[in-house]
Coordinates of C-alpha atoms in Angstrom, one line a residue:
Chain V
M1 CA -55.5 139.9 158.9
S2 CA -56.5 140.6 162.5
L3 CA -60.1 139.6 161.7
R4 CA -58.8 136.2 160.7
E5 CA -56.6 135.9 163.7
N6 CA -59.5 136.8 166.0
A7 CA -61.7 134.3 164.4
M8 CA -59.0 131.7 164.8
D9 CA -58.5 132.5 168.4
W10 CA -62.2 132.2 169.0
A11 CA -62.3 128.8 167.1
V12 CA -59.4 127.4 169.0
R13 CA -60.9 128.3 172.4
R14 CA -64.3 127.0 171.4
T15 CA -63.3 123.7 169.9
G16 CA -59.9 122.8 171.3
R17 CA -58.5 121.8 167.9
T18 CA -54.9 122.2 166.9
P19 CA -54.1 125.6 165.3
R20 CA -53.4 123.9 161.9
A21 CA -56.6 122.0 161.7
T22 CA -58.5 125.2 162.8
R23 CA -56.8 127.3 160.2
S24 CA -57.9 124.7 157.6
L25 CA -61.4 124.8 158.9
V26 CA -61.5 128.6 158.8
F27 CA -60.1 128.4 155.3
A28 CA -62.7 125.9 154.1
L29 CA -65.5 128.0 155.6
G30 CA -64.1 131.1 153.9
C31 CA -64.1 129.2 150.6
L32 CA -67.7 128.2 151.0
A33 CA -68.6 131.8 152.0
V34 CA -67.0 133.2 148.9
L35 CA -68.9 130.6 146.7
A36 CA -72.2 131.4 148.5
L37 CA -71.6 135.1 148.1
G38 CA -71.0 134.5 144.3
V39 CA -74.3 132.7 143.9
V40 CA -76.2 135.3 145.9
L41 CA -74.6 138.2 143.9
T42 CA -75.5 136.7 140.6
R43 CA -79.1 136.7 141.7
M44 CA -79.1 140.2 142.9
V45 CA -77.1 142.2 140.4
D46 CA -78.8 143.1 137.1
N47 CA -76.0 144.9 135.2
P48 CA -74.4 142.3 132.8
Y49 CA -71.2 144.4 132.7
V50 CA -70.5 143.3 136.3
F51 CA -70.5 139.7 135.2
F52 CA -68.2 140.2 132.2
A53 CA -65.8 142.3 134.3
G54 CA -66.1 140.0 137.2
Y55 CA -65.3 137.0 135.0
V56 CA -62.0 138.6 133.9
V57 CA -61.0 139.5 137.5
I58 CA -61.7 136.0 138.8
Q59 CA -60.0 134.4 135.8
Y60 CA -56.9 136.4 136.8
V61 CA -57.2 135.0 140.4
A62 CA -57.2 131.5 138.8
L63 CA -54.3 132.3 136.4
A64 CA -52.1 134.0 139.1
T65 CA -52.7 131.1 141.5
G66 CA -51.9 128.5 138.9
W67 CA -48.8 130.3 137.8
N68 CA -47.6 130.7 141.4
V69 CA -47.5 126.9 142.0
L70 CA -44.4 126.7 139.9
G71 CA -43.3 130.3 139.8
G72 CA -43.7 131.1 143.5
Y73 CA -43.3 127.8 145.4
A74 CA -40.6 126.3 143.2
G75 CA -39.1 129.6 141.9
Y76 CA -39.2 128.6 138.3
I77 CA -40.5 131.5 136.3
N78 CA -42.9 130.6 133.5
F79 CA -42.8 133.5 131.0
G80 CA -45.4 131.9 128.8
P81 CA -48.6 131.3 130.9
T82 CA -50.6 132.2 127.9
A83 CA -49.2 129.2 126.0
F84 CA -50.9 127.0 128.5
Y85 CA -54.0 129.2 128.7
G86 CA -54.2 129.2 124.9
V87 CA -53.9 125.5 124.7
G88 CA -56.8 125.2 127.2
V89 CA -58.9 127.7 125.1
Y90 CA -58.2 125.8 121.9
M91 CA -58.7 122.4 123.4
A92 CA -62.1 123.5 124.6
A93 CA -62.8 125.1 121.2
F94 CA -61.9 121.9 119.4
L95 CA -64.2 119.8 121.6
V96 CA -67.1 122.3 121.2
K97 CA -66.7 122.4 117.5
A98 CA -66.2 118.6 117.1
M99 CA -68.9 117.4 119.4
G100 CA -70.5 120.3 121.2
A101 CA -68.8 119.1 124.3
P102 CA -70.3 120.2 127.7
L103 CA -68.2 122.4 129.9
P104 CA -66.9 119.7 132.4
V105 CA -65.5 117.6 129.5
A106 CA -63.8 120.6 128.1
I107 CA -62.3 121.5 131.4
A108 CA -61.0 118.0 132.1
A109 CA -59.5 117.8 128.6
A110 CA -57.8 121.2 128.9
G111 CA -56.4 120.1 132.2
V112 CA -54.9 116.9 130.7
A113 CA -53.5 118.8 127.8
G114 CA -52.0 121.5 130.0
A115 CA -50.4 118.9 132.3
L116 CA -48.9 117.0 129.4
L117 CA -47.5 120.2 127.9
G118 CA -46.0 121.1 131.3
L119 CA -44.5 117.7 131.7
A120 CA -42.9 117.8 128.2
M121 CA -41.5 121.3 128.8
G122 CA -40.2 120.4 132.2
W123 CA -38.7 117.1 131.0
M124 CA -36.8 118.8 128.2
T125 CA -35.5 121.9 130.0
L126 CA -35.4 121.4 133.7
R127 CA -32.5 119.0 133.8
V128 CA -30.0 121.6 132.7
Q129 CA -30.6 124.9 134.5
G130 CA -33.6 126.9 135.7
V131 CA -32.8 129.8 133.3
Y132 CA -33.3 127.5 130.3
F133 CA -36.8 126.6 131.4
A134 CA -37.7 130.3 131.6
I135 CA -36.3 131.1 128.2
A136 CA -38.0 128.1 126.6
T137 CA -41.4 129.2 128.0
I138 CA -41.0 132.5 126.2
A139 CA -40.5 130.7 122.9
L140 CA -43.3 128.3 123.7
V141 CA -45.9 131.1 123.2
V142 CA -44.5 131.7 119.7
M143 CA -44.5 128.0 119.0
A144 CA -48.1 127.4 120.2
E145 CA -49.4 130.4 118.3
T146 CA -47.6 129.1 115.1
V147 CA -49.2 125.7 115.5
I148 CA -52.7 127.2 115.9
H149 CA -52.1 129.5 112.9
N150 CA -51.6 126.4 110.8
I151 CA -54.7 124.5 111.9
D152 CA -57.4 125.5 109.6
Y153 CA -60.0 123.5 111.5
L154 CA -59.6 125.8 114.4
G155 CA -59.8 129.0 112.3
G156 CA -56.1 129.6 111.9
A157 CA -55.1 133.2 112.3
S158 CA -58.5 134.7 111.7
G159 CA -60.3 133.1 114.6
L160 CA -63.3 130.9 115.1
A161 CA -66.9 131.6 116.0
L162 CA -68.6 128.9 118.0
M163 CA -72.0 127.9 119.4
P164 CA -71.2 126.5 122.8
P165 CA -73.9 124.7 124.8
Q166 CA -76.1 127.1 126.7
A167 CA -76.1 127.5 130.5
P168 CA -78.5 125.4 132.5
A169 CA -81.8 127.2 133.3
W170 CA -81.3 127.5 137.0
A171 CA -78.2 129.7 136.5
G172 CA -80.2 132.6 135.2
G173 CA -78.2 133.3 132.0
Q174 CA -74.9 132.6 130.4
P175 CA -72.9 135.5 132.0
Q176 CA -74.1 134.6 135.5
F177 CA -73.4 130.9 134.9
M178 CA -69.9 131.6 133.6
L179 CA -69.1 133.8 136.5
M180 CA -70.1 131.0 138.9
V181 CA -68.0 128.5 137.0
M182 CA -65.0 130.7 137.1
L183 CA -65.5 131.4 140.8
A184 CA -65.7 127.7 141.5
I185 CA -62.5 127.1 139.5
A186 CA -60.7 129.9 141.3
V187 CA -61.7 128.8 144.7
A188 CA -60.7 125.2 143.9
F189 CA -57.3 126.5 142.7
V190 CA -56.7 128.5 145.8
A191 CA -57.6 125.5 147.9
L192 CA -55.3 123.3 145.9
A193 CA -52.5 125.9 146.1
R194 CA -52.9 126.1 149.9
W195 CA -52.9 122.3 150.2
I196 CA -49.7 122.1 148.1
E197 CA -48.2 124.8 150.3
I198 CA -48.8 123.0 153.6
S199 CA -48.1 119.5 152.3
A200 CA -44.8 117.6 152.0
M201 CA -44.7 118.7 148.4
G202 CA -44.7 122.4 149.4
R203 CA -41.9 121.8 151.8
G204 CA -39.9 120.0 149.1
L205 CA -40.5 122.8 146.7
R206 CA -39.4 125.5 149.2
A207 CA -36.3 123.5 149.9
L208 CA -35.3 123.2 146.3
K209 CA -36.1 126.9 145.8
A210 CA -33.7 127.8 148.6
S211 CA -30.9 125.5 147.4
E212 CA -31.3 122.8 144.8
I213 CA -28.1 121.1 145.7
A214 CA -28.8 121.1 149.5
A215 CA -32.3 119.8 148.9
E216 CA -31.0 117.0 146.6
C217 CA -28.4 116.1 149.3
A218 CA -31.1 116.0 151.9
G219 CA -33.0 113.4 149.9
V220 CA -35.6 115.7 148.3
P221 CA -36.5 114.2 144.8
T222 CA -36.0 117.6 143.2
F223 CA -36.4 116.7 139.6
R224 CA -39.6 114.7 140.2
L225 CA -41.0 117.5 142.4
K226 CA -40.3 120.1 139.7
L227 CA -41.9 118.0 137.0
I228 CA -45.0 117.5 139.2
A229 CA -45.2 121.3 139.9
C230 CA -44.8 121.9 136.1
A231 CA -47.6 119.6 135.3
V232 CA -49.9 120.9 138.0
S233 CA -49.3 124.5 137.1
G234 CA -49.7 123.8 133.4
A235 CA -53.0 122.0 134.1
M236 CA -54.3 124.9 136.2
L237 CA -53.4 127.5 133.6
A238 CA -55.0 125.5 130.8
I239 CA -58.2 124.8 132.9
A240 CA -58.5 128.6 133.5
G241 CA -58.6 128.9 129.7
A242 CA -61.3 126.3 128.9
P243 CA -64.4 128.3 130.0
Y244 CA -63.4 131.2 127.9
V245 CA -64.9 129.6 124.8
Y246 CA -68.3 129.4 126.6
Y247 CA -67.8 132.9 127.9
A248 CA -66.9 134.6 124.6
S249 CA -68.2 132.3 121.8
F250 CA -65.5 133.8 119.5
I251 CA -61.8 133.0 119.8
E252 CA -58.7 134.1 118.0
P253 CA -55.0 133.5 118.5
G254 CA -54.4 137.1 119.4
T255 CA -56.6 137.0 122.5
A256 CA -55.9 133.4 123.5
F257 CA -52.1 134.1 123.5
S258 CA -52.2 137.8 124.4
L259 CA -49.2 139.4 126.0
A260 CA -51.3 141.3 128.5
L261 CA -52.6 138.1 129.9
S262 CA -49.1 136.7 130.3
L263 CA -47.8 139.8 131.8
N264 CA -50.6 140.0 134.3
A265 CA -50.4 136.4 135.3
I266 CA -46.7 136.9 136.2
A267 CA -47.0 140.4 137.7
M268 CA -49.9 139.6 140.0
P269 CA -48.2 137.0 142.2
L270 CA -45.0 139.0 142.2
I271 CA -46.8 142.1 143.3
G272 CA -49.1 140.4 145.8
G273 CA -46.4 138.1 147.2
K274 CA -45.4 134.7 145.9
R275 CA -44.6 132.7 149.0
S276 CA -48.2 131.9 150.0
W277 CA -51.6 131.5 148.4
V278 CA -52.7 134.8 149.7
G279 CA -50.3 136.8 147.5
P280 CA -51.6 135.9 144.1
V281 CA -55.2 136.4 145.2
I282 CA -54.4 139.9 146.6
G283 CA -52.3 140.8 143.6
A284 CA -54.9 139.6 141.1
L285 CA -57.9 141.2 142.8
L286 CA -56.0 144.5 143.2
L287 CA -54.4 144.7 139.7
A288 CA -57.3 143.3 137.7
T289 CA -59.9 145.5 139.4
V290 CA -57.8 148.6 138.9
Q291 CA -57.3 147.6 135.2
Q292 CA -61.0 146.9 134.7
A293 CA -61.8 150.3 136.2
A294 CA -59.0 152.0 134.3
S295 CA -59.6 150.4 130.9
V296 CA -62.3 153.0 130.3
T297 CA -60.0 155.9 131.0
I298 CA -56.5 155.0 129.8
S299 CA -55.1 153.3 126.7
S300 CA -54.0 149.7 126.8
E301 CA -50.4 150.7 126.1
L302 CA -50.3 153.0 129.1
N303 CA -51.9 150.1 131.1
I304 CA -49.1 147.8 130.1
L305 CA -46.5 150.4 130.8
V306 CA -47.9 151.0 134.3
V307 CA -47.9 147.3 135.1
G308 CA -44.4 146.9 133.8
V309 CA -43.0 149.8 135.9
V310 CA -44.8 148.5 139.0
L311 CA -43.4 145.0 138.3
I312 CA -39.9 146.4 138.1
L313 CA -40.4 148.4 141.3
F314 CA -41.7 145.4 143.2
V315 CA -39.0 143.0 141.9
A316 CA -36.3 145.5 142.7
V317 CA -37.5 146.8 146.1
A318 CA -40.0 144.4 147.6
P319 CA -39.3 140.9 146.3
D320 CA -41.9 139.4 148.7
G321 CA -44.7 141.6 147.4
I322 CA -47.5 143.2 149.3
V323 CA -47.7 140.2 151.7
G324 CA -44.0 140.6 152.5
I325 CA -44.5 144.4 153.2
V326 CA -47.4 143.7 155.5
E327 CA -45.5 141.0 157.3
K328 CA -42.6 143.2 157.8
L329 CA -44.8 146.0 159.2
T330 CA -46.7 143.8 161.6
R331 CA -43.5 142.1 162.8
R332 CA -42.0 145.5 163.5
R333 CA -45.0 146.6 165.5
G334 CA -45.1 143.3 167.4
A335 CA -41.4 143.5 168.4
Chain I
M1 CA -35.8 123.8 88.8
I2 CA -35.7 122.1 92.1
L3 CA -31.9 122.6 92.3
E4 CA -32.4 126.3 91.6
L5 CA -35.0 126.5 94.4
L6 CA -32.6 124.7 96.7
A7 CA -29.7 126.9 95.9
N8 CA -31.7 130.0 96.5
A9 CA -33.2 128.7 99.7
I10 CA -29.7 127.9 101.0
S11 CA -28.3 131.3 100.0
T12 CA -31.2 133.1 101.6
G13 CA -30.8 130.9 104.6
V14 CA -27.1 131.7 105.0
L15 CA -27.8 135.5 104.7
L16 CA -30.7 135.3 107.2
G17 CA -28.6 133.2 109.5
C18 CA -25.8 135.8 109.5
I19 CA -28.4 138.4 110.6
Y20 CA -29.6 136.1 113.3
A21 CA -26.0 135.7 114.5
A22 CA -25.7 139.5 114.6
L23 CA -28.8 139.7 116.7
A24 CA -27.6 137.0 119.1
L25 CA -24.0 138.3 119.3
G26 CA -24.7 140.6 122.3
L27 CA -26.5 137.8 124.0
A28 CA -23.5 135.5 123.5
V29 CA -21.5 138.0 125.5
S30 CA -24.1 138.9 128.2
F31 CA -25.7 135.4 128.6
G32 CA -22.9 133.2 127.3
L33 CA -20.0 134.9 129.1
L34 CA -21.5 136.8 131.9
H35 CA -24.4 134.4 132.6
I36 CA -26.8 137.3 132.7
P37 CA -30.1 136.0 131.1
N38 CA -30.8 139.3 129.3
I39 CA -34.1 138.6 127.7
A40 CA -34.4 142.3 127.0
H41 CA -31.5 142.1 124.4
P42 CA -33.8 141.6 121.4
V43 CA -35.7 144.7 122.5
F44 CA -32.4 146.6 122.7
V45 CA -31.8 145.5 119.1
V46 CA -35.3 146.8 118.1
T47 CA -34.5 150.1 119.9
G48 CA -31.3 150.3 117.8
A49 CA -33.3 149.7 114.7
F50 CA -35.7 152.6 115.6
A51 CA -32.8 154.9 116.3
A52 CA -31.4 154.0 112.9
T53 CA -34.7 154.9 111.2
V54 CA -34.8 158.2 112.9
F55 CA -31.3 159.2 111.6
N56 CA -32.1 157.6 108.2
A57 CA -35.0 160.0 107.9
M58 CA -32.5 162.8 108.2
G59 CA -30.5 161.3 105.3
F60 CA -27.8 159.3 107.0
D61 CA -26.9 155.7 106.0
P62 CA -28.3 153.4 108.7
L63 CA -25.2 151.2 109.0
L64 CA -22.8 154.2 109.2
V65 CA -24.9 156.0 111.7
S66 CA -25.1 152.9 113.9
L67 CA -21.4 153.2 114.7
P68 CA -21.7 156.4 116.8
L69 CA -25.0 155.0 118.1
A70 CA -23.1 152.0 119.3
L71 CA -21.1 154.3 121.6
V72 CA -24.4 155.7 123.0
F73 CA -25.7 152.2 123.5
Y74 CA -22.4 151.2 125.2
G75 CA -22.9 154.0 127.7
A76 CA -26.6 153.1 128.3
G77 CA -25.6 149.4 128.7
I78 CA -23.1 150.3 131.4
A79 CA -25.7 152.4 133.2
F80 CA -28.2 149.7 133.0
F81 CA -25.8 147.1 134.2
E82 CA -25.0 149.4 137.2
F83 CA -28.7 149.4 138.1
Y84 CA -29.0 145.7 137.6
S85 CA -25.9 144.8 139.7
R86 CA -26.9 147.2 142.5
I87 CA -30.0 145.1 142.9
Y88 CA -29.0 141.6 142.0
E89 CA -25.4 140.8 141.9
K90 CA -25.2 141.4 145.6
R91 CA -28.1 139.1 146.4
G92 CA -26.3 136.1 144.8
E93 CA -27.1 133.4 142.4
S94 CA -30.4 132.3 143.8
D95 CA -32.0 135.4 142.4
T96 CA -31.4 134.7 138.8
M97 CA -35.1 134.1 138.3
Q98 CA -35.9 137.4 139.9
A99 CA -33.4 139.1 137.5
L100 CA -35.2 137.5 134.6
T101 CA -38.4 139.1 135.8
L102 CA -36.6 142.4 135.9
F103 CA -35.4 142.1 132.3
F104 CA -38.9 141.0 131.3
G105 CA -40.4 144.2 132.9
V106 CA -37.7 146.3 131.3
S107 CA -38.3 144.9 127.8
L108 CA -42.1 145.6 128.2
V109 CA -41.4 149.1 129.3
I110 CA -39.1 149.8 126.4
E111 CA -41.6 148.2 123.9
T112 CA -44.4 150.3 125.2
V113 CA -42.4 153.5 125.2
L114 CA -41.5 152.7 121.5
V115 CA -45.2 152.2 120.7
M116 CA -46.2 155.4 122.4
Q117 CA -43.4 157.3 120.7
F118 CA -43.6 155.9 117.2
G119 CA -47.0 154.2 117.0
A120 CA -47.6 150.5 116.4
D121 CA -47.0 150.8 112.7
Q122 CA -44.0 149.3 110.9
R123 CA -41.0 151.5 110.1
S124 CA -38.4 151.0 107.5
T125 CA -35.3 152.6 106.1
D126 CA -34.7 154.2 102.8
V127 CA -31.3 153.2 101.2
D128 CA -30.2 153.2 97.6
Y129 CA -29.5 149.5 97.2
V130 CA -32.9 148.3 98.4
G131 CA -34.7 146.7 95.4
Q132 CA -31.5 145.7 93.6
S133 CA -30.0 142.2 93.6
L134 CA -26.8 140.5 93.0
T135 CA -27.2 137.6 90.5
L136 CA -24.6 134.7 90.6
G137 CA -25.7 132.1 88.1
P138 CA -29.0 130.7 89.3
V139 CA -28.7 132.4 92.8
V140 CA -30.3 135.7 93.3
M141 CA -29.2 137.7 96.4
P142 CA -31.1 140.9 97.1
Y143 CA -28.7 143.6 98.5
R144 CA -31.2 144.5 101.3
L145 CA -30.3 141.0 102.6
L146 CA -26.7 140.7 101.5
I147 CA -25.3 144.0 102.9
P148 CA -26.7 143.6 106.4
A149 CA -25.6 140.0 106.4
L150 CA -22.0 141.0 105.7
V151 CA -22.1 142.9 109.0
A152 CA -22.3 139.7 111.0
P153 CA -19.0 138.2 110.0
V154 CA -17.3 141.5 110.5
M155 CA -18.8 141.9 114.0
V156 CA -18.0 138.3 115.0
T157 CA -14.4 138.5 113.8
A158 CA -13.8 141.9 115.5
L159 CA -15.3 140.7 118.8
W160 CA -13.5 137.4 118.6
L161 CA -10.1 139.1 118.0
Y162 CA -10.9 141.6 120.8
L163 CA -11.6 138.8 123.3
K164 CA -8.6 136.7 122.2
Y165 CA -5.9 139.3 122.0
T166 CA -6.6 142.4 124.0
Y167 CA -6.0 142.7 127.7
A168 CA -9.6 143.7 128.5
G169 CA -10.9 140.9 126.2
I170 CA -8.9 138.3 128.0
A171 CA -10.2 139.7 131.3
I172 CA -13.8 139.3 130.1
R173 CA -13.2 135.7 129.3
A174 CA -11.5 135.3 132.7
V175 CA -14.5 136.8 134.5
A176 CA -16.7 134.2 132.7
H177 CA -14.4 131.5 133.9
D178 CA -13.7 132.5 137.5
E179 CA -14.6 135.8 139.1
R180 CA -12.7 135.3 142.3
A181 CA -9.5 134.4 140.6
L182 CA -9.8 137.7 138.6
S183 CA -10.2 139.8 141.7
V184 CA -7.2 138.0 143.4
S185 CA -5.1 139.0 140.4
G186 CA -5.9 142.6 141.1
I187 CA -8.5 143.4 138.4
D188 CA -11.9 144.7 139.4
P189 CA -14.4 142.1 138.1
G190 CA -17.2 144.7 138.5
W191 CA -15.5 147.0 136.0
I192 CA -14.9 144.2 133.5
K193 CA -18.5 143.0 133.7
R194 CA -19.8 146.5 133.2
H195 CA -17.5 146.9 130.2
A196 CA -18.6 143.6 128.7
F197 CA -22.3 144.4 129.2
G198 CA -21.7 147.7 127.5
I199 CA -20.2 145.9 124.5
A200 CA -23.2 143.6 124.4
A201 CA -25.5 146.6 124.3
A202 CA -23.3 148.3 121.7
T203 CA -23.7 145.4 119.3
A204 CA -27.5 145.9 119.5
A205 CA -27.2 149.3 117.9
I206 CA -25.4 147.8 114.9
S207 CA -27.5 144.7 114.5
G208 CA -30.6 146.8 114.9
A209 CA -29.6 148.9 111.9
A210 CA -28.9 145.7 110.0
L211 CA -32.3 144.3 110.9
V212 CA -34.2 147.3 109.8
I213 CA -32.5 147.3 106.4
V214 CA -33.7 143.7 105.8
G215 CA -37.3 144.6 106.3
P216 CA -39.7 146.9 108.1
I217 CA -40.1 146.3 111.8
D218 CA -42.6 147.3 114.5
P219 CA -41.9 147.8 118.2
F220 CA -42.9 144.2 119.0
A221 CA -40.4 142.7 116.5
G222 CA -38.1 141.7 119.4
R223 CA -40.6 139.2 120.8
M224 CA -40.2 137.0 117.8
Q225 CA -36.5 137.2 118.1
I226 CA -36.1 136.2 121.8
G227 CA -36.5 132.5 121.1
R228 CA -34.3 132.7 118.0
A229 CA -31.5 134.7 119.7
F230 CA -31.4 132.3 122.7
A231 CA -31.5 129.3 120.3
V232 CA -28.5 130.7 118.5
V233 CA -26.5 131.2 121.7
I234 CA -27.4 127.8 123.2
L235 CA -26.9 125.9 120.0
A236 CA -23.5 127.6 119.5
G237 CA -22.5 126.6 123.0
M238 CA -22.5 129.2 125.8
G239 CA -20.0 132.0 125.1
S240 CA -18.6 130.6 121.8
I241 CA -18.3 133.7 119.6
P242 CA -17.4 132.0 116.2
G243 CA -20.0 129.4 117.1
T244 CA -22.7 132.1 117.1
L245 CA -22.1 132.6 113.4
A246 CA -22.3 128.9 112.6
A247 CA -25.4 128.3 114.8
G248 CA -27.1 131.3 113.3
I249 CA -26.5 130.1 109.7
L250 CA -27.7 126.6 110.7
I251 CA -30.9 128.0 112.0
G252 CA -31.3 130.4 109.0
V253 CA -30.8 127.6 106.5
T254 CA -33.2 125.3 108.2
E255 CA -35.8 128.0 108.3
A256 CA -35.3 128.8 104.7
L257 CA -35.6 125.2 103.7
V258 CA -38.8 124.7 105.8
G259 CA -40.1 127.9 104.1
A260 CA -39.3 126.8 100.6
F261 CA -40.3 123.1 100.7
G262 CA -42.8 123.2 103.5
S263 CA -44.8 126.3 104.4
P264 CA -43.4 129.7 105.5
S265 CA -45.9 129.8 108.3
W266 CA -44.0 127.0 110.1
A267 CA -40.7 128.9 110.0
P268 CA -41.1 130.5 113.4
A269 CA -41.3 127.1 115.0
V270 CA -37.9 126.1 113.7
A271 CA -35.7 128.0 116.1
F272 CA -37.8 126.9 119.0
T273 CA -37.6 123.2 118.1
M274 CA -33.9 123.5 117.7
L275 CA -33.6 125.2 121.1
L276 CA -35.6 122.5 122.8
A277 CA -33.7 119.7 121.0
T278 CA -30.3 121.2 122.0
L279 CA -31.4 121.5 125.6
A280 CA -32.8 118.0 125.7
F281 CA -30.0 116.2 123.8
K282 CA -26.8 118.3 123.8
P283 CA -27.0 121.0 126.4
S284 CA -23.4 122.0 125.9
G285 CA -24.2 123.1 122.3
L286 CA -22.1 122.6 119.2
F287 CA -18.9 124.4 120.2
G288 CA -19.3 124.9 124.0
A289 CA -17.6 123.2 126.9
A290 CA -19.7 121.0 129.0
R291 CA -21.5 122.8 131.9

């Protein structure tokens, strides 16, 4: 935190830009640095486990960030992020099986499918009351899984083995390439989330989160904003799923719609802090790294139990997450 | 032949629908009347079912033992509501979504504890009438479906009479209508809500016992029921107790017809489709007032 502020101070003094433009510049440089670091690391590390574990962690950054666009900024909790993720996975699987589609095509198609699904869900449930949207998303996972179970072409309940196109030669192997792809997606998502946050849309979403009636009275087009947030969040969650087909080469409904994925995508922003883009990133890095490290030593049930208890604690005691705690501490020290 | 299939599908659907209504009855109180979106309710039901199997293994009848268990659940429900309201009721309405997350976390914790205690395998009960059927002309009704299904009309009638004619029941409906007015008339709305939530939890013990007689269940059985339970409550119209039975039967019959004439693997999608259709076209439900 202080490092960032120092860097900003320095940049403001050197260039004379406005703080906001400077912050964006620092952010953009940070994004590039992360990407560059990713490329360098894939060249230097030999152990393939690092890439597989790293992919999972970074995928969680993408999922948590995508979820937070609707859940954090607008305050509409989506309990079925895996419904969207699974649709992305199966959209990519369909394209790979049908025409051996390259990754960018699969990602674009997954994004469109996720956005449409988000729009449909939002249109049907958001006009009544927020609670209904949340409940419908729980049932959406069951629905999506049922549909996949009934499509024999996609392997039904038993899953589907695929031969996705191989990574380009310069990447140095499939795991390395997939890690870079996921990193690029995650960085793009974080940048998009930050842009939404500081744009007029973010202000509108914050307003409707605080009070929907007041926002409506002040001329905020609440229903349209909610629909857009639903579509954007749905597209992001689905896009995060598309590369999984290229990463794993085998998919089944159980993993594409897994509960652990849903739980984590919800818990990470809530634990990190859901008001700004930093929260989901911190929550995802923290929780996913701990889980990757712990998956060797503790059972998956215990894993879910721990996440559940931590989630309850944060929701009950620190609704603004780690970012909220840090803010409170620094403010107290400043005053 | 086709008529026989139809008659059997409808009778199975009605019986299943009664069980869905029993599952959703607690939710009709907590969500329909108190506006608490308790997505953990189906997990409460599964907990009730596991409790019934434990006592069944000692030789008790699951439905009879669920009556004293309901008292335990009533107490647990009151304690849980106390915890919930300490955190949320005071923060006001804007935190409904946070409350949902709390229930989500609670249901996960209960599920995982059940898995760690009983394992992920399916558990069932052992009662004399399982395996026998009642035959009425062409219609065959297995007792393992018929007996638990009879529980639903009894519960619905009892709850409806309680809410309609007793002092506390009228107060519960009043708290749903206008909390301030209730406190002005000298009744503590906090107590009434605690009591109502306790009743909602108590129904979970009985409907859990009914559920486990129908068929073996595992700790994650609640997840399949969340969409169904909310579909019943919303289709019935928020807080309509007799409507719960009608909506449950409607969903049960539709599922049975889809299973008989389409494919059983599509049955889980029925409740969800009806839930979405209700929200999109008639949000007030079949028997509810407009909201």
